[in-house]
Coordinates of C-alpha atoms in Angstrom, one line a residue:
Chain Z
X5 CA -26.7 25.7 21.9
X6 CA -28.9 24.1 24.3
X7 CA -28.5 21.3 25.6
X8 CA -31.1 18.8 24.0
X9 CA -33.3 18.5 27.8
X10 CA -32.9 22.2 27.6
X11 CA -34.7 23.0 24.4
X12 CA -37.3 20.3 24.8
X13 CA -38.5 22.7 27.7
X14 CA -38.6 25.8 25.3
X15 CA -40.8 24.1 22.6
X16 CA -44.0 24.3 24.7
X17 CA -45.7 25.6 27.7
X18 CA -46.6 21.8 28.4
X19 CA -44.5 19.1 29.7
X20 CA -42.0 18.1 26.9
X21 CA -43.0 15.8 24.1
X22 CA -39.7 14.0 24.9
X23 CA -38.8 13.1 28.4
X24 CA -35.2 13.7 29.5
X25 CA -35.1 9.9 30.4
X26 CA -35.4 8.4 26.7
X27 CA -35.0 4.9 27.9
X28 CA -38.4 4.4 29.2
X29 CA -40.2 4.8 25.6
X30 CA -41.2 2.0 23.8
X31 CA -39.2 1.0 20.7
X32 CA -41.8 2.7 18.3
X33 CA -41.8 5.6 20.1
X34 CA -37.5 6.1 20.0
X35 CA -38.4 4.9 16.5
X36 CA -40.4 8.1 15.6
X37 CA -37.9 10.3 17.5
X38 CA -35.0 9.1 15.4
X39 CA -36.9 9.6 12.2
X40 CA -37.9 12.7 13.0
X41 CA -34.5 14.1 14.0
X42 CA -33.4 13.2 10.4
X43 CA -35.7 14.9 9.3
X44 CA -34.6 17.9 11.7
X45 CA -30.8 17.2 9.6
X46 CA -33.0 17.3 6.1
X47 CA -34.5 20.5 6.7
X48 CA -32.4 22.7 8.7
X49 CA -29.4 21.4 9.1
X50 CA -27.5 24.4 6.3
X51 CA -28.6 26.6 6.9
X52 CA -29.2 26.1 10.4
X53 CA -33.1 26.8 10.7
X54 CA -33.6 29.1 8.9
X55 CA -34.3 30.0 4.9
X56 CA -32.3 33.3 3.6
X57 CA -34.2 33.1 0.6
X58 CA -37.7 32.9 2.6
X59 CA -37.8 37.4 3.1
X60 CA -37.4 38.2 -0.7
X61 CA -40.1 35.6 -1.5
X62 CA -42.5 35.8 0.8
X63 CA -43.9 39.1 -0.9
X64 CA -45.6 36.3 -3.7
X65 CA -47.8 34.6 -1.6
X66 CA -50.7 36.1 -2.7
X67 CA -53.7 33.7 -0.9
X68 CA -55.2 33.9 1.8
X69 CA -53.4 33.4 5.0
X70 CA -53.5 32.8 8.3
X71 CA -50.6 32.6 11.1
X72 CA -50.8 31.1 14.0
X73 CA -48.5 32.1 16.9
X74 CA -47.7 30.7 20.5
X75 CA -48.1 33.9 22.6
X76 CA -45.2 32.3 24.9
X77 CA -43.3 30.9 21.7
X78 CA -39.5 30.7 23.8
X79 CA -37.7 29.7 20.4
X80 CA -39.7 32.7 18.0
X81 CA -40.0 35.4 19.7
X82 CA -42.2 38.3 18.7
X83 CA -40.1 40.2 16.5
X84 CA -39.9 37.3 14.0
X85 CA -44.0 37.7 14.0
X86 CA -43.7 41.1 13.4
X87 CA -41.7 40.2 10.5
X88 CA -43.7 37.7 9.0
X89 CA -46.8 40.6 9.5
X90 CA -44.9 42.9 7.2
X91 CA -44.3 40.8 4.6
X92 CA -47.8 39.5 4.3
X93 CA -49.9 42.5 5.1
X94 CA -53.3 40.5 3.9
X95 CA -52.6 37.8 6.4
X96 CA -54.9 37.4 9.7
X97 CA -52.7 36.3 12.1
X98 CA -53.7 34.8 15.4
X99 CA -51.9 34.8 18.8
X100 CA -52.8 31.8 21.3
X101 CA -52.4 32.6 24.9
X102 CA -50.9 29.3 26.7
X103 CA -48.7 28.2 23.7
X104 CA -45.6 28.1 23.0
X105 CA -43.3 27.4 19.7
X106 CA -45.0 23.7 19.3
X107 CA -48.0 25.4 19.6
X108 CA -50.2 22.2 18.2
X109 CA -49.1 20.4 21.3
X110 CA -50.6 23.1 23.6
X111 CA -53.3 24.0 21.7
X112 CA -54.5 21.2 19.7
X113 CA -58.4 22.1 19.9
X114 CA -57.8 25.2 19.4
X115 CA -55.5 25.4 16.3
X116 CA -57.9 22.8 15.0
X117 CA -61.0 25.3 15.4
X118 CA -59.2 28.1 14.0
X119 CA -58.5 26.2 10.9
X120 CA -61.3 24.6 10.1
X121 CA -62.7 28.0 10.7
X122 CA -60.7 29.7 8.1
X123 CA -60.8 27.0 5.5
X124 CA -64.5 27.2 5.5
X125 CA -64.4 30.9 5.8
X126 CA -62.3 30.7 2.4
X127 CA -64.6 27.6 0.8
X128 CA -67.7 29.7 0.9
Chain I
X28 CA 5.0 -5.8 15.7
X29 CA 6.1 -2.5 14.5
X30 CA 5.4 0.7 16.4
X31 CA 4.0 4.2 15.3
X32 CA 5.0 7.4 16.7
X33 CA 1.9 8.9 17.1
X34 CA 0.5 12.3 19.1
X35 CA -2.5 14.4 18.9
X36 CA -0.3 17.6 19.1
X37 CA -2.2 19.1 22.2
X38 CA -2.3 22.6 22.9
X39 CA -1.9 22.3 26.9
X40 CA -1.8 25.2 28.1
X41 CA -5.5 25.3 27.5
X42 CA -6.1 22.7 29.8
X43 CA -6.2 24.5 32.8
X44 CA -9.3 26.4 31.3
X45 CA -13.0 25.9 32.7
X46 CA -15.4 23.7 30.5
X47 CA -15.0 22.0 27.3
X48 CA -11.8 21.1 25.3
X49 CA -14.0 20.8 21.7
X50 CA -16.5 22.6 20.0
X51 CA -17.0 25.8 22.2
X52 CA -13.7 26.7 23.7
X53 CA -12.8 30.1 22.0
X54 CA -9.7 30.7 20.4
X55 CA -8.9 33.8 22.0
X56 CA -7.7 31.3 24.5
X57 CA -4.7 30.3 22.1
X58 CA -1.2 31.9 22.0
X59 CA -0.7 31.7 18.2
X60 CA 3.3 32.3 19.2
X61 CA 2.8 29.0 21.9
X62 CA 1.0 27.1 19.3
X63 CA 3.7 27.9 16.5
X64 CA 6.3 26.8 19.2
X65 CA 5.0 23.7 20.9
X66 CA 3.9 22.2 16.7
X67 CA 7.2 22.3 15.8
X68 CA 8.3 20.9 19.5
X69 CA 6.1 17.7 18.0
X70 CA 7.1 17.8 14.5
X71 CA 10.8 17.3 16.5
X72 CA 9.7 14.6 17.9
X73 CA 8.3 12.5 14.9
X74 CA 12.0 13.6 13.4
X75 CA 13.2 11.6 16.4
X76 CA 11.0 9.2 15.5
X77 CA 12.2 8.6 11.8
X78 CA 16.1 8.6 12.9
X79 CA 15.0 6.0 15.7
X80 CA 13.5 3.6 13.2
X81 CA 9.9 4.0 14.9
X82 CA 6.8 5.2 12.0
X83 CA 4.7 7.7 12.8
X84 CA 1.1 8.5 12.4
X85 CA -0.6 11.5 12.2
X86 CA -4.9 12.3 13.2
X87 CA -6.3 15.7 12.6
X88 CA -9.0 17.2 14.9
X89 CA -10.8 20.7 14.4
X90 CA -11.4 23.5 16.9
X91 CA -9.9 21.7 19.8
X92 CA -7.4 22.4 22.2
X93 CA -6.6 18.5 22.6
X94 CA -4.9 18.5 18.7
X95 CA -3.8 21.0 17.1
X96 CA -3.0 19.1 13.7
X97 CA -5.6 20.2 11.4
X98 CA -5.1 18.4 8.4
X99 CA -3.8 15.2 8.2
X100 CA -1.8 15.8 5.0
X101 CA -0.7 19.2 6.1
X102 CA 1.4 17.8 8.9
X103 CA 2.8 14.8 6.7
X104 CA 3.3 17.4 3.3
X105 CA 6.0 18.6 5.8
X106 CA 7.0 15.7 7.2
X107 CA 7.1 13.6 4.1
X108 CA 9.9 15.9 3.3
X109 CA 11.6 16.3 6.5
X110 CA 12.0 12.3 7.1
X111 CA 14.2 9.6 5.4
X112 CA 12.8 6.5 6.3
X113 CA 9.6 6.2 8.4
X114 CA 6.2 5.4 7.2
X115 CA 4.1 8.0 6.8
X116 CA 0.2 7.0 8.0
X117 CA -2.3 9.4 8.6
X118 CA -5.5 8.1 10.3
X119 CA -7.3 9.5 9.2
X120 CA -8.4 11.9 6.9
X121 CA -12.1 12.5 8.0
X122 CA -13.9 12.0 4.7
X123 CA -17.6 12.5 6.0
X124 CA -16.7 15.7 7.0
X125 CA -14.6 16.5 3.7
X126 CA -16.4 18.9 1.5
X127 CA -14.0 17.7 -1.3
X128 CA -12.6 14.0 -1.9
X129 CA -11.3 14.8 -5.2
X130 CA -8.6 17.1 -3.2
X131 CA -8.6 14.3 -0.6
X132 CA -7.2 12.0 -3.2
X133 CA -4.8 15.0 -4.4
X134 CA -3.6 15.2 -1.8
X135 CA -2.5 11.8 -1.0
X136 CA -1.0 11.7 -4.1
X137 CA 1.3 14.8 -3.5
X138 CA 1.9 13.5 0.0
X139 CA 3.0 9.8 -1.3
X140 CA 5.5 11.3 -4.7
X141 CA 7.1 13.8 -2.0
X142 CA 7.8 11.1 0.3
X143 CA 9.0 8.1 -2.2
X144 CA 6.2 6.2 -1.5
X145 CA 6.0 6.0 2.6
X146 CA 2.3 6.9 2.6
X147 CA -0.5 5.1 4.5
X148 CA -3.8 6.3 4.3
X149 CA -6.5 5.7 6.8
X150 CA -10.2 6.9 5.7
X151 CA -12.3 8.0 8.5
X152 CA -15.9 9.0 9.5
X153 CA -14.8 11.9 11.1
X154 CA -16.0 12.6 15.0
X155 CA -19.7 13.7 14.7
X156 CA -19.2 16.9 16.7
X157 CA -16.9 18.1 14.3
X158 CA -20.1 18.2 12.0
X159 CA -20.6 21.7 13.8
X160 CA -17.5 22.8 11.8
X161 CA -17.6 21.2 8.6
X162 CA -21.6 21.7 8.5
X163 CA -21.5 18.5 6.2
X164 CA -24.9 17.3 6.4
X165 CA -25.4 14.5 9.1
X166 CA -28.0 12.4 7.6
X167 CA -26.9 10.0 5.6
X168 CA -23.3 10.8 6.8
X169 CA -21.9 6.8 5.5
X170 CA -23.3 7.1 2.1
X171 CA -21.4 9.6 1.8
X172 CA -18.2 8.4 2.9
X173 CA -18.5 5.2 0.7
X174 CA -19.1 7.7 -2.1
X175 CA -16.0 9.9 -1.6
X176 CA -13.9 6.4 -0.7
X177 CA -14.8 5.2 -4.0
X178 CA -14.0 8.2 -6.2
X179 CA -10.7 8.3 -3.6
X180 CA -10.0 5.2 -4.8
X181 CA -10.9 5.5 -8.3
X182 CA -8.8 8.6 -8.7
X183 CA -6.0 6.5 -7.1
X184 CA -5.8 3.7 -9.4
X185 CA -7.0 5.1 -12.8
X186 CA -4.2 4.0 -14.9
X187 CA -6.7 5.3 -18.3
X188 CA -8.2 8.1 -19.5
X189 CA -9.5 11.2 -17.3
X190 CA -13.2 10.2 -16.1
X191 CA -16.4 12.3 -14.8
X192 CA -18.2 11.4 -11.6
X193 CA -21.8 11.5 -10.8
X194 CA -23.2 10.5 -8.1
X195 CA -24.6 11.1 -5.3
X196 CA -22.9 13.7 -3.6
X197 CA -20.2 14.7 -5.8
X198 CA -19.5 16.0 -9.1
X199 CA -16.7 16.6 -10.9
X200 CA -16.4 16.9 -15.0
X201 CA -12.9 15.6 -15.1
X202 CA -10.5 14.2 -12.7
X203 CA -6.6 13.8 -13.2
X204 CA -4.5 13.6 -10.3
X205 CA -1.0 15.2 -11.1
X206 CA 1.0 14.4 -9.5
X207 CA -0.1 10.4 -8.9
X208 CA 0.5 8.4 -5.8
X209 CA 4.1 6.3 -6.5
X210 CA 2.8 3.2 -4.9
X211 CA 0.3 1.2 -7.1
X212 CA -3.0 0.6 -7.0
X213 CA -3.4 2.6 -3.6
X214 CA -1.1 3.9 -0.9
X215 CA -2.2 1.2 1.3
X216 CA -5.6 1.9 3.4
X217 CA -6.7 1.9 6.7
X218 CA -9.7 2.2 8.6
X219 CA -10.6 2.2 12.5
X220 CA -13.6 -0.2 14.1
X221 CA -14.9 -0.4 17.3
X222 CA -16.7 -3.3 16.5
X223 CA -16.5 -6.8 15.5
X224 CA -19.4 -5.4 12.4
X225 CA -17.1 -2.4 11.3
X226 CA -13.9 -4.6 11.0
X227 CA -15.8 -7.4 8.4
X228 CA -16.4 -4.6 5.8
X229 CA -12.4 -4.0 6.0
X230 CA -11.4 -7.2 6.1
X231 CA -13.2 -8.2 2.5
X232 CA -11.7 -4.8 1.3
X233 CA -7.5 -6.1 2.5
X234 CA -7.7 -2.6 4.5
X235 CA -6.0 -2.5 7.5
X236 CA -8.4 -1.9 10.8
X237 CA -6.9 0.0 13.7
X238 CA -9.0 0.0 16.9
X239 CA -8.1 3.0 19.4
X240 CA -8.1 2.7 23.1
X241 CA -10.7 -0.2 23.4
X242 CA -9.2 -2.6 25.7
X243 CA -11.0 -5.9 26.0
X244 CA -12.8 -5.2 23.1
X245 CA -9.9 -5.7 20.5
X246 CA -10.3 -8.6 20.9
X247 CA -14.0 -9.3 19.5
X248 CA -13.0 -6.7 16.8
X249 CA -9.8 -8.6 15.8
X250 CA -11.1 -11.8 15.4
X251 CA -14.4 -10.5 13.4
X252 CA -11.3 -8.9 10.9
X253 CA -9.6 -12.4 10.9
X254 CA -12.9 -14.3 10.5
X255 CA -14.0 -12.1 7.6
X256 CA -10.7 -12.1 6.3
X257 CA -10.4 -15.3 6.1
X258 CA -13.9 -16.2 4.7
X259 CA -13.1 -13.3 2.1
X260 CA -9.7 -14.0 1.0
X261 CA -9.5 -18.0 1.8
X262 CA -7.0 -17.1 4.3
X263 CA -5.8 -15.9 7.5
X264 CA -4.6 -12.1 7.1
X265 CA -0.8 -10.9 8.1
X266 CA -1.1 -9.3 11.5
X267 CA 0.3 -6.4 9.8
X268 CA -3.2 -5.5 8.8
X269 CA -4.1 -5.4 12.5
X270 CA -3.7 -1.8 15.0
X271 CA -3.8 -1.0 18.2
X272 CA -3.7 2.5 19.4
X273 CA -3.2 3.4 23.3
X274 CA -0.3 5.0 25.6
X275 CA 2.6 4.2 26.5
X276 CA 5.3 5.5 28.6
X277 CA 8.4 4.0 29.5
X278 CA 11.7 5.2 31.5
X279 CA 14.8 3.6 33.3
X280 CA 12.9 3.2 36.6
X281 CA 9.4 2.4 37.2
X282 CA 8.6 5.0 39.4
X283 CA 9.4 8.0 36.1
X284 CA 7.1 6.2 33.9
X285 CA 4.3 6.7 36.3
X286 CA 5.5 10.2 36.8
X287 CA 5.6 10.4 32.8
X288 CA 2.4 8.0 32.5
X289 CA 0.8 10.5 35.2
X290 CA 1.4 14.0 32.7
X291 CA 0.0 11.8 29.9
X292 CA -3.5 11.0 31.8
X293 CA -4.9 14.5 31.1
X294 CA -4.9 13.3 27.5
X295 CA -7.8 11.7 29.0
X296 CA -9.4 14.2 30.7
X297 CA -9.6 16.2 28.3
X298 CA -10.4 14.9 24.9
X299 CA -13.7 13.5 27.2
X300 CA -14.4 17.6 28.1
X301 CA -17.1 18.0 25.3
X302 CA -21.1 19.3 25.8
X303 CA -23.4 16.6 25.5
X304 CA -25.4 18.4 22.8
X305 CA -22.4 17.8 20.1
X306 CA -21.8 14.5 20.7
X307 CA -25.1 12.8 18.5
X308 CA -25.6 15.9 15.9
X309 CA -29.5 15.8 14.6
X310 CA -29.3 12.5 11.8
X311 CA -25.2 11.7 12.1
X312 CA -26.3 8.0 13.3
X313 CA -29.0 6.0 11.3
X314 CA -32.4 5.3 12.8
X315 CA -31.5 1.9 14.2
X316 CA -28.2 2.7 15.6
X317 CA -29.8 5.7 17.6
X318 CA -32.3 3.6 18.9
X319 CA -29.4 0.7 20.0
X320 CA -27.4 3.4 21.8
X321 CA -30.4 4.6 24.1
X322 CA -31.0 0.8 24.9
X323 CA -27.8 0.1 25.3
X324 CA -26.8 3.8 27.7
X325 CA -24.6 6.6 27.6
X326 CA -21.7 3.9 28.9
X327 CA -21.5 0.9 26.7
X328 CA -18.8 2.1 24.4
X329 CA -16.6 2.8 27.7
X330 CA -13.6 0.8 28.4
X331 CA -14.0 -1.6 31.3
X332 CA -12.1 -3.1 33.6
X333 CA -11.0 -6.8 34.2
X334 CA -14.0 -7.6 36.5
X335 CA -16.8 -5.6 34.4
X336 CA -16.4 -2.0 35.8
X337 CA -16.6 1.2 33.6
X338 CA -13.0 2.3 33.7
X339 CA -13.4 5.9 35.0
X340 CA -12.5 9.0 33.1
X341 CA -10.0 10.2 36.1
X342 CA -9.1 6.5 36.8
X343 CA -5.6 5.6 38.1
X344 CA -2.7 5.3 35.8
X345 CA -3.2 1.0 36.9
X346 CA -6.6 0.9 36.4
X347 CA -5.8 2.5 33.0
X348 CA -2.8 -0.1 32.1
X349 CA -5.6 -3.2 33.3
X350 CA -8.2 -1.4 30.5
X351 CA -5.7 -2.4 28.3
X352 CA -5.2 2.1 27.4
X353 CA -1.9 2.7 28.9
X354 CA 1.2 0.5 28.7
X355 CA 3.5 1.4 31.4
X356 CA 6.8 0.7 33.2
X357 CA 10.5 -0.4 32.8
X358 CA 10.9 -1.4 29.0
X359 CA 11.5 -5.2 30.8
X360 CA 7.7 -4.2 31.8
X361 CA 6.3 -2.2 29.0
X362 CA 7.1 -5.6 26.7
X363 CA 6.3 -7.7 28.8
X364 CA 2.7 -6.1 28.8
X365 CA 2.5 -5.5 25.6
X366 CA 3.2 -8.8 24.9
X367 CA 0.8 -10.2 27.0
X368 CA -1.6 -7.8 25.2
X369 CA -0.7 -9.1 21.6
X370 CA -1.7 -12.8 23.5
X371 CA -5.3 -12.0 24.9
X372 CA -5.6 -10.0 21.8
X373 CA -4.9 -12.7 19.2
X374 CA -1.8 -11.0 17.5
X375 CA -1.7 -8.1 15.8
X376 CA 1.1 -6.1 13.5
X377 CA 1.4 -2.2 14.6
X378 CA 1.4 -0.7 17.7
X379 CA 0.1 2.5 17.4
X380 CA 1.9 3.9 20.4
X381 CA 1.1 8.0 22.1
X382 CA 3.9 8.2 22.9
X383 CA 3.6 11.7 23.3
X384 CA 0.1 12.5 25.1
X385 CA -1.3 15.4 27.6
X386 CA 1.3 17.4 28.9
X387 CA 4.5 15.1 29.0
X388 CA 6.9 17.5 28.0
X389 CA 9.6 17.4 25.7
X390 CA 12.6 15.3 27.5
X391 CA 10.6 13.0 28.9
X392 CA 9.2 12.4 25.3
X393 CA 12.4 12.1 23.8
X394 CA 13.1 9.4 26.9
X395 CA 10.7 7.7 26.1
X396 CA 11.2 7.2 22.5
X397 CA 14.3 6.2 22.1
X398 CA 13.6 3.7 24.7
X399 CA 10.6 2.4 23.1
X400 CA 12.7 2.4 19.5
X401 CA 16.3 1.2 21.0
X402 CA 15.0 -1.2 23.6
X403 CA 11.4 -2.3 22.9
X404 CA 11.2 -2.3 19.1
X405 CA 13.4 -4.8 18.6
X406 CA 11.8 -7.2 20.9
X407 CA 8.4 -6.3 19.7
X408 CA 9.8 -7.4 16.2
X409 CA 10.5 -11.1 17.1
X410 CA 6.9 -11.3 18.6
X411 CA 5.9 -14.9 17.8
X412 CA 3.1 -14.8 15.5
X413 CA -0.4 -15.9 17.7
X414 CA -1.8 -19.0 16.4
X415 CA -5.3 -18.0 16.0
X416 CA -8.1 -19.2 17.9
X417 CA -10.2 -20.2 15.1
X418 CA -13.7 -20.7 17.1
X419 CA -13.7 -16.6 16.9
X420 CA -16.4 -16.4 19.8
X421 CA -15.2 -12.5 20.0
X422 CA -17.1 -12.6 16.4
X423 CA -20.9 -12.5 17.6

């Protein structure tokens, strides 16, 4: 298991969202981190950050689907992406350059544009 | 003051391995034949404690070379049968990490029945890093703890029909303890505290409050307990309601006592060997506590020397003595040190004595226990009760 600092470093291409030295943060920032940590445990403690039933349920997704993936994702690599692509044959897959697992942090504007375009196209 | 013999029952041959002693140490480092021999040796020492008139305390840990007792009640089931007089304390059963509190209640009742009503029950949270073995949900850990506690107490005290339990965390169609516990309404309940605020709730419930290796902080824990007890019950608690855990090395001469203490000190240096990513699992502490922890800094809970400096993990025996974590010397010296600590903390009735720790061998342990039982325990039993400081300055 990675240390917190190691995990934070692997999450995105840019600087870690949570600094190694938490004492530099404001009370509001600390509170937000603590609440996010609680949420992480509720969503992903057991089974640990995976849903064993997901593979059996993916085929039920029939709506248009956009799958965004960071090219430098060090948490979920290309083999996961291939599994999603196989399970969702109709999905559009976009791989974002200069983006890691937290692609929304690395490529905020790029993701916003892709999602907006995708949603607009579906609305027509 | 009563003495309770306690050993973590370490697999000390693993201490030479590099790296963590908890969570990640692979089991291929354990020779099971040697482990069995060591556990039997520790059980022999507990039986000696019984013969010597000492009481017995057992704990448990998981995935740790520092402690081979994996179940308080498993170990106590053996000692309930093999001892005759000693009170038998589980301190404690890690409720937040247990999956089945009804099973905990059943084991309490069975051991109390086998022992003829000699069981005392510590209900504790459980170590944060052991959530990685139990895989219990860290968030709302304490809510789950208290529901498990309520169920266990209800099961132990129930004199009427069987009942169903529909809680937030646990659901049982029917609760029925066979056998029942001998002691009524329940065996004495203990809990552990490291601050005055946590001690307060235990006082209100009339539970025994223990603090472990906390040095000068013990005073504020005990004062918090006493103030809250007075408020809740209209009288001060008996010293029997308070307990302090420390390492004790006693010998006929000072040099031998210090040599033994040095063998015991590896308890401290190995207990600390746990990788940091396992110490505070996501959600384990409340949002408020996590924020407090960051502000207080990583050393806030470390014991301190008299001058306020932190006690180094690999400190000298003298430093461990100064911090109130070790009592070392001849019977006279150990008695004097304990009597002084008793005065400093306002008085407590139970010394949870690690009479074996780390790499201390059987012969040294036998001598240590024998001297403590024969030459120190009688004097501790006669310690005058301290008149408590009514200002309770430690509470704030």
